[in-house]
PDB file of C-alpha atoms in Angstrom:
ATOM      1  CA  MET A   1     104.933  86.643 107.439  1.00 54.00           C
ATOM      2  CA  SER A   2     104.285  90.330 106.683  1.00 81.00           C
ATOM      3  CA  LEU A   3     101.011  89.719 104.792  1.00 93.00           C
ATOM      4  CA  GLU A   4      99.562  87.223 107.248  1.00 94.00           C
ATOM      5  CA  ILE A   5      95.768  87.111 107.446  1.00 96.00           C
ATOM      6  CA  SER A   6      94.163  86.578 110.861  1.00 96.00           C
ATOM      7  CA  LYS A   7      92.440  83.245 111.456  1.00 97.00           C
ATOM      8  CA  ASP A   8      89.337  85.205 112.526  1.00 97.00           C
ATOM      9  CA  VAL A   9      88.798  86.134 108.871  1.00 97.00           C
ATOM     10  CA  TYR A  10      88.319  82.507 107.857  1.00 97.00           C
ATOM     11  CA  PHE A  11      84.772  81.271 108.384  1.00 97.00           C
ATOM     12  CA  ASP A  12      82.031  79.819 106.168  1.00 96.00           C
ATOM     13  CA  CYS A  13      78.419  80.887 105.833  1.00 96.00           C
ATOM     14  CA  ASP A  14      75.161  79.240 104.803  1.00 95.00           C
ATOM     15  CA  ARG A  15      72.128  80.729 103.053  1.00 94.00           C
ATOM     16  CA  LYS A  16      68.798  79.780 104.589  1.00 94.00           C
ATOM     17  CA  GLN A  17      65.606  80.741 102.800  1.00 92.00           C
ATOM     18  CA  LEU A  18      62.957  82.399 104.929  1.00 91.00           C
ATOM     19  CA  SER A  19      59.269  81.572 104.832  1.00 85.00           C
ATOM     20  CA  TYR A  20      56.020  82.497 106.522  1.00 81.00           C
ATOM     21  CA  GLU A  21      53.148  80.460 107.939  1.00 75.00           C
ATOM     22  CA  SER A  22      50.467  79.648 105.388  1.00 70.00           C
ATOM     23  CA  LYS A  23      46.717  79.811 105.900  1.00 66.00           C
ATOM     24  CA  ALA A  24      46.665  76.015 106.013  1.00 59.00           C
ATOM     25  CA  PHE A  25      49.127  76.133 108.937  1.00 57.00           C
ATOM     26  CA  GLU A  26      46.953  78.655 110.756  1.00 57.00           C
ATOM     27  CA  GLU A  27      43.919  76.440 110.276  1.00 57.00           C
ATOM     28  CA  CYS A  28      45.898  73.393 111.414  1.00 62.00           C
ATOM     29  CA  ASN A  29      45.139  71.352 108.301  1.00 59.00           C
ATOM     30  CA  ALA A  30      48.493  71.431 106.516  1.00 52.00           C
ATOM     31  CA  GLU A  31      49.531  67.981 105.376  1.00 56.00           C
ATOM     32  CA  ASP A  32      53.288  68.666 105.264  1.00 57.00           C
ATOM     33  CA  LEU A  33      55.881  71.418 105.802  1.00 58.00           C
ATOM     34  CA  ASP A  34      55.745  72.514 102.158  1.00 64.00           C
ATOM     35  CA  GLU A  35      52.073  73.298 102.588  1.00 64.00           C
ATOM     36  CA  ALA A  36      52.549  74.822 106.035  1.00 68.00           C
ATOM     37  CA  TYR A  37      55.225  77.352 105.069  1.00 76.00           C
ATOM     38  CA  ILE A  38      55.449  79.583 102.011  1.00 80.00           C
ATOM     39  CA  PRO A  39      58.990  80.608 100.984  1.00 84.00           C
ATOM     40  CA  VAL A  40      59.889  84.236 100.216  1.00 89.00           C
ATOM     41  CA  ASN A  41      62.745  85.863  98.309  1.00 91.00           C
ATOM     42  CA  ARG A  42      64.729  86.514 101.470  1.00 93.00           C
ATOM     43  CA  TYR A  43      67.686  84.520 102.716  1.00 95.00           C
ATOM     44  CA  ALA A  44      69.372  84.545 106.103  1.00 96.00           C
ATOM     45  CA  ILE A  45      73.193  84.547 105.974  1.00 96.00           C
ATOM     46  CA  VAL A  46      74.306  82.429 108.931  1.00 97.00           C
ATOM     47  CA  ARG A  47      77.775  81.575 110.216  1.00 97.00           C
ATOM     48  CA  ARG A  48      78.324  77.855 109.902  1.00 96.00           C
ATOM     49  CA  ASP A  49      80.558  77.616 112.988  1.00 95.00           C
ATOM     50  CA  ASN A  50      78.263  79.286 115.549  1.00 95.00           C
ATOM     51  CA  GLY A  51      74.896  79.761 113.798  1.00 95.00           C
ATOM     52  CA  ASN A  52      74.855  83.536 114.315  1.00 96.00           C
ATOM     53  CA  LEU A  53      72.805  85.616 111.900  1.00 97.00           C
ATOM     54  CA  LEU A  54      74.908  88.066 109.871  1.00 97.00           C
ATOM     55  CA  GLY A  55      72.355  89.485 107.442  1.00 96.00           C
ATOM     56  CA  ILE A  56      69.132  89.005 105.493  1.00 95.00           C
ATOM     57  CA  HIS A  57      69.216  89.487 101.739  1.00 94.00           C
ATOM     58  CA  SER A  58      67.391  88.735  98.501  1.00 92.00           C
ATOM     59  CA  ASP A  59      68.295  85.924  96.146  1.00 90.00           C
ATOM     60  CA  ASP A  60      70.731  88.047  94.099  1.00 89.00           C
ATOM     61  CA  TYR A  61      73.035  88.634  97.083  1.00 90.00           C
ATOM     62  CA  ILE A  62      76.374  86.871  96.637  1.00 90.00           C
ATOM     63  CA  ILE A  63      78.328  85.682  99.679  1.00 92.00           C
ATOM     64  CA  ARG A  64      81.931  86.741  99.180  1.00 92.00           C
ATOM     65  CA  PRO A  65      84.273  85.439 101.912  1.00 95.00           C
ATOM     66  CA  TYR A  66      86.485  88.037 103.534  1.00 96.00           C
ATOM     67  CA  SER A  67      89.464  85.674 103.309  1.00 96.00           C
ATOM     68  CA  LYS A  68      89.185  85.420  99.521  1.00 94.00           C
ATOM     69  CA  LEU A  69      89.192  89.209  99.175  1.00 93.00           C
ATOM     70  CA  ALA A  70      92.221  89.588 101.458  1.00 95.00           C
ATOM     71  CA  GLU A  71      94.116  86.839  99.652  1.00 95.00           C
ATOM     72  CA  SER A  72      93.449  88.382  96.230  1.00 92.00           C
ATOM     73  CA  VAL A  73      94.882  91.728  97.373  1.00 92.00           C
ATOM     74  CA  ASN A  74      97.896  89.950  98.881  1.00 93.00           C
ATOM     75  CA  GLU A  75      98.623  88.420  95.474  1.00 92.00           C
ATOM     76  CA  VAL A  76      98.783  91.862  93.857  1.00 91.00           C
ATOM     77  CA  VAL A  77     101.029  93.212  96.620  1.00 92.00           C
ATOM     78  CA  ARG A  78     103.427  90.293  96.119  1.00 92.00           C
ATOM     79  CA  GLU A  79     103.602  91.094  92.408  1.00 90.00           C
ATOM     80  CA  CYS A  80     104.524  94.708  93.148  1.00 89.00           C
ATOM     81  CA  VAL A  81     107.041  94.468  96.000  1.00 87.00           C
ATOM     82  CA  ASP A  82     109.416  91.951  97.557  1.00 88.00           C
ATOM     83  CA  VAL A  83     107.449  91.217 100.722  1.00 87.00           C
ATOM     84  CA  ASP A  84     110.475  89.466 102.296  1.00 86.00           C
ATOM     85  CA  LYS A  85     112.517  92.682 102.155  1.00 86.00           C
ATOM     86  CA  TYR A  86     109.710  95.221 102.449  1.00 87.00           C
ATOM     87  CA  HIS A  87     108.566  96.309 105.926  1.00 91.00           C
ATOM     88  CA  ILE A  88     104.832  95.610 105.859  1.00 92.00           C
ATOM     89  CA  THR A  89     102.399  95.242 108.769  1.00 92.00           C
ATOM     90  CA  THR A  90      98.761  94.207 108.654  1.00 95.00           C
ATOM     91  CA  LYS A  91      95.744  94.456 110.912  1.00 94.00           C
ATOM     92  CA  ASP A  92      92.513  92.498 110.443  1.00 97.00           C
ATOM     93  CA  GLN A  93      89.366  93.614 112.245  1.00 95.00           C
ATOM     94  CA  VAL A  94      86.204  91.493 112.162  1.00 97.00           C
ATOM     95  CA  TYR A  95      83.326  93.481 113.623  1.00 95.00           C
ATOM     96  CA  GLU A  96      79.995  92.409 115.103  1.00 94.00           C
ATOM     97  CA  ASP A  97      80.853  88.695 115.030  1.00 95.00           C
ATOM     98  CA  GLY A  98      81.473  88.790 111.299  1.00 97.00           C
ATOM     99  CA  LYS A  99      78.957  91.297 109.956  1.00 96.00           C
ATOM    100  CA  LYS A 100      81.718  93.678 108.855  1.00 95.00           C
ATOM    101  CA  TYR A 101      85.407  93.435 108.026  1.00 96.00           C
ATOM    102  CA  ARG A 102      88.326  95.819 107.658  1.00 94.00           C
ATOM    103  CA  ARG A 103      91.939  95.039 106.795  1.00 95.00           C
ATOM    104  CA  ASP A 104      94.787  97.573 106.927  1.00 93.00           C
ATOM    105  CA  ILE A 105      98.124  96.990 105.169  1.00 93.00           C
ATOM    106  CA  ASN A 106     100.838  99.505 106.123  1.00 90.00           C
ATOM    107  CA  PHE A 107     103.885 100.083 103.913  1.00 91.00           C
ATOM    108  CA  TRP A 108     106.574 101.526 106.197  1.00 88.00           C
ATOM    109  CA  ASP A 109     109.364 101.777 103.596  1.00 87.00           C
ATOM    110  CA  ASP A 110     107.430 104.418 101.639  1.00 83.00           C
ATOM    111  CA  SER A 111     107.118 106.875 104.514  1.00 81.00           C
ATOM    112  CA  ILE A 112     107.376 110.628 103.966  1.00 80.00           C
ATOM    113  CA  ASP A 113     109.381 112.277 106.744  1.00 77.00           C
ATOM    114  CA  LEU A 114     107.793 115.621 107.602  1.00 72.00           C
ATOM    115  CA  GLU A 115     110.564 116.490 110.058  1.00 67.00           C
ATOM    116  CA  ASN A 116     112.534 117.593 106.994  1.00 61.00           C
ATOM    117  CA  TYR A 117     110.160 120.549 106.741  1.00 55.00           C
ATOM    118  CA  GLY A 118     111.064 121.780 110.248  1.00 52.00           C
ATOM    119  CA  LYS A 119     113.737 124.004 108.756  1.00 51.00           C
ATOM    120  CA  ASN A 120     110.992 126.197 107.350  1.00 49.00           C
ATOM    121  CA  GLY A 121     109.860 127.336 110.778  1.00 51.00           C
ATOM    122  CA  MET A 122     107.322 124.561 111.222  1.00 53.00           C
ATOM    123  CA  HIS A 123     106.741 122.855 114.569  1.00 51.00           C
ATOM    124  CA  ILE A 124     107.761 119.484 113.137  1.00 56.00           C
ATOM    125  CA  THR A 125     110.229 117.522 115.276  1.00 55.00           C
ATOM    126  CA  GLY A 126     110.448 113.801 116.026  1.00 55.00           C
ATOM    127  CA  LYS A 127     111.048 110.608 114.076  1.00 61.00           C
ATOM    128  CA  ASP A 128     107.331 109.732 114.074  1.00 63.00           C
ATOM    129  CA  GLU A 129     106.383 112.972 112.319  1.00 75.00           C
ATOM    130  CA  ARG A 130     105.845 111.083 109.082  1.00 80.00           C
ATOM    131  CA  ILE A 131     103.104 109.584 106.980  1.00 83.00           C
ATOM    132  CA  ILE A 132     102.995 106.083 105.564  1.00 85.00           C
ATOM    133  CA  PRO A 133     100.773 104.699 102.789  1.00 88.00           C
ATOM    134  CA  GLN A 134      98.023 102.388 103.970  1.00 88.00           C
ATOM    135  CA  LEU A 135      95.945 100.025 101.873  1.00 89.00           C
ATOM    136  CA  ARG A 136      92.470  99.447 103.293  1.00 89.00           C
ATOM    137  CA  ILE A 137      89.996  96.683 102.536  1.00 91.00           C
ATOM    138  CA  TYR A 138      86.350  96.867 103.592  1.00 91.00           C
ATOM    139  CA  SER A 139      83.535  94.363 103.222  1.00 93.00           C
ATOM    140  CA  SER A 140      80.437  93.161 105.042  1.00 94.00           C
ATOM    141  CA  LEU A 141      77.849  90.408 105.168  1.00 95.00           C
ATOM    142  CA  ASP A 142      75.049  92.538 106.593  1.00 94.00           C
ATOM    143  CA  GLY A 143      74.777  94.706 103.473  1.00 90.00           C
ATOM    144  CA  ARG A 144      76.005  97.899 105.149  1.00 89.00           C
ATOM    145  CA  TRP A 145      79.424  97.992 103.462  1.00 88.00           C
ATOM    146  CA  GLY A 146      80.127  96.985  99.886  1.00 84.00           C
ATOM    147  CA  GLN A 147      83.499  95.504  98.981  1.00 87.00           C
ATOM    148  CA  GLN A 148      86.005  98.333  98.878  1.00 86.00           C
ATOM    149  CA  ILE A 149      89.740  98.526  98.279  1.00 87.00           C
ATOM    150  CA  MET A 150      91.236 101.967  98.831  1.00 84.00           C
ATOM    151  CA  TRP A 151      94.505 103.725  99.455  1.00 84.00           C
ATOM    152  CA  SER A 152      94.895 105.996 102.428  1.00 81.00           C
ATOM    153  CA  SER A 153      97.767 107.312 104.507  1.00 80.00           C
ATOM    154  CA  VAL A 154      98.432 107.316 108.246  1.00 81.00           C
ATOM    155  CA  TYR A 155     100.192 109.991 110.289  1.00 77.00           C
ATOM    156  CA  VAL A 156     102.421 107.877 112.523  1.00 72.00           C
ATOM    157  CA  VAL A 157     102.728 110.094 115.602  1.00 63.00           C
ATOM    158  CA  CYS A 158      98.969 110.300 116.209  1.00 66.00           C
ATOM    159  CA  LEU A 159      97.655 107.454 114.002  1.00 62.00           C
ATOM    160  CA  ASN A 160      95.282 109.834 112.252  1.00 67.00           C
ATOM    161  CA  GLY A 161      93.906 108.564 108.963  1.00 70.00           C
ATOM    162  CA  MET A 162      94.862 111.061 106.261  1.00 66.00           C
ATOM    163  CA  VAL A 163      91.604 111.841 104.464  1.00 69.00           C
ATOM    164  CA  ARG A 164      91.704 112.992 100.848  1.00 64.00           C
ATOM    165  CA  PRO A 165      88.936 115.054  99.223  1.00 60.00           C
ATOM    166  CA  ASP A 166      89.243 113.023  96.025  1.00 58.00           C
ATOM    167  CA  TRP A 167      89.112 109.250  96.519  1.00 49.00           C
ATOM    168  CA  THR A 168      89.797 108.449  92.845  1.00 44.00           C
ATOM    169  CA  PHE A 169      92.014 105.510  93.798  1.00 45.00           C
ATOM    170  CA  VAL A 170      89.084 103.545  95.265  1.00 56.00           C
ATOM    171  CA  VAL A 171      87.730 100.270  93.883  1.00 59.00           C
ATOM    172  CA  TYR A 172      84.158  99.464  94.962  1.00 56.00           C
ATOM    173  CA  ASN A 173      81.813  96.529  94.361  1.00 63.00           C
ATOM    174  CA  LYS A 174      78.280  95.768  95.569  1.00 62.00           C
ATOM    175  CA  HIS A 175      77.489  92.264  96.781  1.00 59.00           C
ATOM    176  CA  ASN A 176      74.723  91.735  94.238  1.00 57.00           C
ATOM    177  CA  LYS A 177      77.054  92.256  91.280  1.00 63.00           C
ATOM    178  CA  ARG A 178      77.896  89.036  89.481  1.00 63.00           C
ATOM    179  CA  LYS A 179      81.532  89.925  88.845  1.00 66.00           C
ATOM    180  CA  ASP A 180      84.055  89.849  91.663  1.00 66.00           C
ATOM    181  CA  ILE A 181      85.902  93.021  92.591  1.00 69.00           C
ATOM    182  CA  THR A 182      89.076  93.561  90.569  1.00 74.00           C
ATOM    183  CA  TRP A 183      92.203  95.322  91.755  1.00 75.00           C
ATOM    184  CA  GLY A 184      95.533  95.155  89.983  1.00 79.00           C
ATOM    185  CA  ILE A 185      99.085  96.402  89.683  1.00 79.00           C
ATOM    186  CA  GLU A 186      98.120  99.791  88.217  1.00 83.00           C
ATOM    187  CA  ASP A 187      95.750 100.379  91.144  1.00 81.00           C
ATOM    188  CA  PHE A 188      98.637  99.650  93.512  1.00 82.00           C
ATOM    189  CA  LYS A 189     100.948 102.091  91.730  1.00 82.00           C
ATOM    190  CA  SER A 190      98.320 104.846  91.610  1.00 81.00           C
ATOM    191  CA  GLY A 191      97.956 104.660  95.377  1.00 80.00           C
ATOM    192  CA  LEU A 192     101.662 105.256  95.937  1.00 80.00           C
ATOM    193  CA  VAL A 193     101.556 108.230  93.570  1.00 81.00           C
ATOM    194  CA  ALA A 194      98.600 109.686  95.482  1.00 79.00           C
ATOM    195  CA  HIS A 195     100.513 109.165  98.734  1.00 79.00           C
ATOM    196  CA  LYS A 196     103.421 111.273  97.443  1.00 81.00           C
ATOM    197  CA  GLU A 197     100.986 113.948  96.299  1.00 80.00           C
ATOM    198  CA  LEU A 198      99.503 114.017  99.798  1.00 79.00           C
ATOM    199  CA  GLY A 199     102.962 114.743 101.218  1.00 79.00           C
ATOM    200  CA  GLU A 200     103.225 117.747  98.906  1.00 81.00           C
ATOM    201  CA  ASP A 201      99.740 118.917  99.906  1.00 84.00           C
ATOM    202  CA  LEU A 202     100.611 118.683 103.604  1.00 84.00           C
ATOM    203  CA  PHE A 203     103.738 120.785 103.060  1.00 84.00           C
ATOM    204  CA  LYS A 204     101.581 123.499 101.452  1.00 87.00           C
ATOM    205  CA  MET A 205      99.220 123.322 104.452  1.00 89.00           C
ATOM    206  CA  MET A 206     102.173 123.892 106.776  1.00 88.00           C
ATOM    207  CA  GLN A 207     102.929 127.192 105.042  1.00 88.00           C
ATOM    208  CA  LYS A 208      99.379 128.523 105.290  1.00 93.00           C
ATOM    209  CA  LYS A 209      98.585 130.561 108.408  1.00 94.00           C
ATOM    210  CA  VAL A 210      95.058 130.715 109.835  1.00 96.00           C
ATOM    211  CA  THR A 211      93.250 132.531 112.636  1.00 96.00           C
ATOM    212  CA  ASN A 212      91.100 131.074 115.400  1.00 95.00           C
ATOM    213  CA  GLU A 213      88.108 132.881 113.920  1.00 96.00           C
ATOM    214  CA  ASP A 214      88.690 131.274 110.516  1.00 95.00           C
ATOM    215  CA  VAL A 215      88.981 127.812 112.047  1.00 96.00           C
ATOM    216  CA  SER A 216      85.841 128.191 114.126  1.00 95.00           C
ATOM    217  CA  HIS A 217      83.908 129.419 111.084  1.00 94.00           C
ATOM    218  CA  LEU A 218      85.103 126.447 109.014  1.00 95.00           C
ATOM    219  CA  PHE A 219      84.017 123.864 111.579  1.00 94.00           C
ATOM    220  CA  LYS A 220      80.668 125.539 112.259  1.00 92.00           C
ATOM    221  CA  LYS A 221      79.847 125.524 108.550  1.00 92.00           C
ATOM    222  CA  THR A 222      81.010 121.963 107.904  1.00 92.00           C
ATOM    223  CA  LEU A 223      81.756 119.248 110.483  1.00 91.00           C
ATOM    224  CA  ALA A 224      79.647 120.784 113.262  1.00 90.00           C
ATOM    225  CA  SER A 225      76.851 122.071 111.051  1.00 88.00           C
ATOM    226  CA  GLU A 226      73.397 120.710 111.769  1.00 76.00           C
ATOM    227  CA  TYR A 227      70.704 121.028 109.154  1.00 58.00           C
ATOM    228  CA  ALA A 228      67.385 122.342 110.477  1.00 45.00           C
ATOM    229  CA  ARG A 229      64.409 122.219 108.133  1.00 44.00           C
ATOM    230  CA  ASN A 230      62.491 125.462 107.550  1.00 45.00           C
ATOM    231  CA  SER A 231      65.027 127.465 109.540  1.00 41.00           C
ATOM    232  CA  LEU A 232      67.000 130.502 108.395  1.00 44.00           C
ATOM    233  CA  VAL A 233      69.333 130.293 111.379  1.00 44.00           C
ATOM    234  CA  ASP A 234      72.537 128.260 111.314  1.00 50.00           C
ATOM    235  CA  HIS A 235      72.527 125.406 113.803  1.00 58.00           C
ATOM    236  CA  THR A 236      75.714 123.984 115.311  1.00 67.00           C
ATOM    237  CA  LYS A 237      76.289 120.699 117.106  1.00 83.00           C
ATOM    238  CA  ALA A 238      77.691 121.882 120.431  1.00 85.00           C
ATOM    239  CA  ASN A 239      79.288 118.551 121.343  1.00 88.00           C
ATOM    240  CA  VAL A 240      81.095 118.354 117.980  1.00 90.00           C
ATOM    241  CA  MET A 241      82.402 121.912 118.323  1.00 92.00           C
ATOM    242  CA  LYS A 242      83.657 121.138 121.812  1.00 92.00           C
ATOM    243  CA  ASP A 243      85.596 118.099 120.589  1.00 92.00           C
ATOM    244  CA  LEU A 244      86.995 120.005 117.621  1.00 94.00           C
ATOM    245  CA  ASN A 245      88.015 122.995 119.750  1.00 94.00           C
ATOM    246  CA  ASN A 246      89.853 120.734 122.195  1.00 94.00           C
ATOM    247  CA  SER A 247      91.718 119.013 119.376  1.00 94.00           C
ATOM    248  CA  TRP A 248      92.470 122.334 117.683  1.00 96.00           C
ATOM    249  CA  GLU A 249      94.129 123.645 120.840  1.00 95.00           C
ATOM    250  CA  LYS A 250      96.351 120.552 120.936  1.00 93.00           C
ATOM    251  CA  TYR A 251      97.390 120.656 117.298  1.00 92.00           C
ATOM    252  CA  GLU A 252      97.738 124.441 117.207  1.00 93.00           C
ATOM    253  CA  ARG A 253     100.259 124.194 120.048  1.00 91.00           C
ATOM    254  CA  ARG A 254     102.128 121.445 118.209  1.00 87.00           C
ATOM    255  CA  TYR A 255     102.113 122.791 114.647  1.00 87.00           C
ATOM    256  CA  GLY A 256     101.288 126.463 115.028  1.00 90.00           C
ATOM    257  CA  PRO A 257      98.234 128.302 113.660  1.00 94.00           C
ATOM    258  CA  THR A 258      98.427 126.586 110.278  1.00 93.00           C
ATOM    259  CA  LEU A 259      96.096 124.859 107.880  1.00 94.00           C
ATOM    260  CA  PHE A 260      98.090 121.716 108.618  1.00 91.00           C
ATOM    261  CA  ALA A 261      96.975 121.919 112.262  1.00 93.00           C
ATOM    262  CA  VAL A 262      93.382 122.362 111.073  1.00 95.00           C
ATOM    263  CA  TYR A 263      93.703 119.253 108.906  1.00 92.00           C
ATOM    264  CA  GLN A 264      95.153 117.253 111.787  1.00 91.00           C
ATOM    265  CA  THR A 265      92.299 118.416 114.007  1.00 94.00           C
ATOM    266  CA  ALA A 266      89.701 117.196 111.515  1.00 93.00           C
ATOM    267  CA  THR A 267      91.387 113.838 110.885  1.00 90.00           C
ATOM    268  CA  ASP A 268      91.851 113.290 114.627  1.00 90.00           C
ATOM    269  CA  TRP A 269      88.090 113.812 115.043  1.00 92.00           C
ATOM    270  CA  SER A 270      87.341 111.246 112.329  1.00 89.00           C
ATOM    271  CA  SER A 271      90.001 108.703 113.313  1.00 88.00           C
ATOM    272  CA  HIS A 272      89.411 108.646 117.076  1.00 87.00           C
ATOM    273  CA  PRO A 273      85.708 109.272 117.687  1.00 81.00           C
ATOM    274  CA  VAL A 274      84.404 109.504 121.225  1.00 76.00           C
ATOM    275  CA  THR A 275      80.940 108.061 120.783  1.00 74.00           C
ATOM    276  CA  LYS A 276      78.377 105.661 122.183  1.00 74.00           C
ATOM    277  CA  GLY A 277      77.937 104.156 118.722  1.00 70.00           C
ATOM    278  CA  ALA A 278      80.053 101.552 116.943  1.00 80.00           C
ATOM    279  CA  LEU A 279      83.459 103.181 116.421  1.00 82.00           C
ATOM    280  CA  HIS A 280      84.031 101.574 113.009  1.00 85.00           C
ATOM    281  CA  ASN A 281      80.743 102.922 111.644  1.00 84.00           C
ATOM    282  CA  VAL A 282      81.194 106.390 113.128  1.00 85.00           C
ATOM    283  CA  SER A 283      84.783 106.704 111.898  1.00 85.00           C
ATOM    284  CA  ARG A 284      83.851 105.850 108.296  1.00 83.00           C
ATOM    285  CA  LYS A 285      80.986 108.365 108.379  1.00 86.00           C
ATOM    286  CA  ARG A 286      83.240 111.079 109.772  1.00 87.00           C
ATOM    287  CA  GLU A 287      85.979 110.471 107.216  1.00 85.00           C
ATOM    288  CA  LYS A 288      83.426 111.120 104.495  1.00 85.00           C
ATOM    289  CA  GLU A 289      82.433 114.348 106.245  1.00 89.00           C
ATOM    290  CA  VAL A 290      86.072 115.481 106.442  1.00 89.00           C
ATOM    291  CA  ALA A 291      86.515 114.757 102.728  1.00 86.00           C
ATOM    292  CA  GLU A 292      83.420 116.881 102.042  1.00 89.00           C
ATOM    293  CA  MET A 293      84.793 119.643 104.302  1.00 91.00           C
ATOM    294  CA  MET A 294      87.889 119.799 102.078  1.00 89.00           C
ATOM    295  CA  THR A 295      85.731 120.571  99.033  1.00 90.00           C
ATOM    296  CA  SER A 296      83.744 123.311 100.809  1.00 92.00           C
ATOM    297  CA  SER A 297      84.016 127.006  99.989  1.00 94.00           C
ATOM    298  CA  GLU A 298      85.164 127.646 103.569  1.00 95.00           C
ATOM    299  CA  TRP A 299      88.124 125.280 103.201  1.00 94.00           C
ATOM    300  CA  ARG A 300      89.050 126.689  99.791  1.00 94.00           C
ATOM    301  CA  ALA A 301      89.040 130.178 101.272  1.00 94.00           C
ATOM    302  CA  LEU A 302      91.521 129.131 103.963  1.00 94.00           C
ATOM    303  CA  ALA A 303      93.751 127.348 101.461  1.00 92.00           C
ATOM    304  CA  ALA A 304      93.770 130.184  98.914  1.00 89.00           C
TER     305      ALA A 304
END
């Protein structure tokens, strides 16, 4: 089934209230456990199947199963398209033994073929030179990620996540809110509209020529910029610039010295991080940085 949810997403959790040792316990004269331990407004969220700790929260934290969130989105998708005829693939990723969750739903029948733009002198050849709309679901039980349902796009040939500077088609919900996250048919439709707009934006990027100096300046001022307090000198992360320069050389050869190649360089850096940290955390942080780059004065100057 095209909307199948992985069995790894289905697990139950228990809330266990934390407490600390009372003075009576320390003095060894407590008559029972209630007198020995004093409860606090903190609860451990524990997996019922293996007992692993997923997070510690206050009383207002609501456990929202990943499976319920995924199933609710599936229901909306079924209302919008014929899933038996539509080519849809899914990928569920449960991180850190259940602390975080991401689900990707790819809609292959709504792809935008960028090879059609090759006639305009662009270096676009190959059947995988296309973008497809992708619906993403995020959630967590450790409090790091709120519930989030968002549209994105994926460039098929390199699997880069297509970052947008304006994530207006995002639905977000904190775990301490009493109401469940809501996402409906209009949200689904708005994502497909935004996907088509992205295709038009990419075509404009293909037409815009850039220089190596412009690209280096952009990255130094944005993605590779390092803030230094009480300093009047610009600081640059050397390792980030090295990674970006290597990717730029690859995409410049493939797509020419264009703003499109710059965009692909940035999204490659965010989608495929080389890092000692957790890839899923680093990638989300970098995507936000790329979105911010696209609202910078340096980016606007290149796109003008």
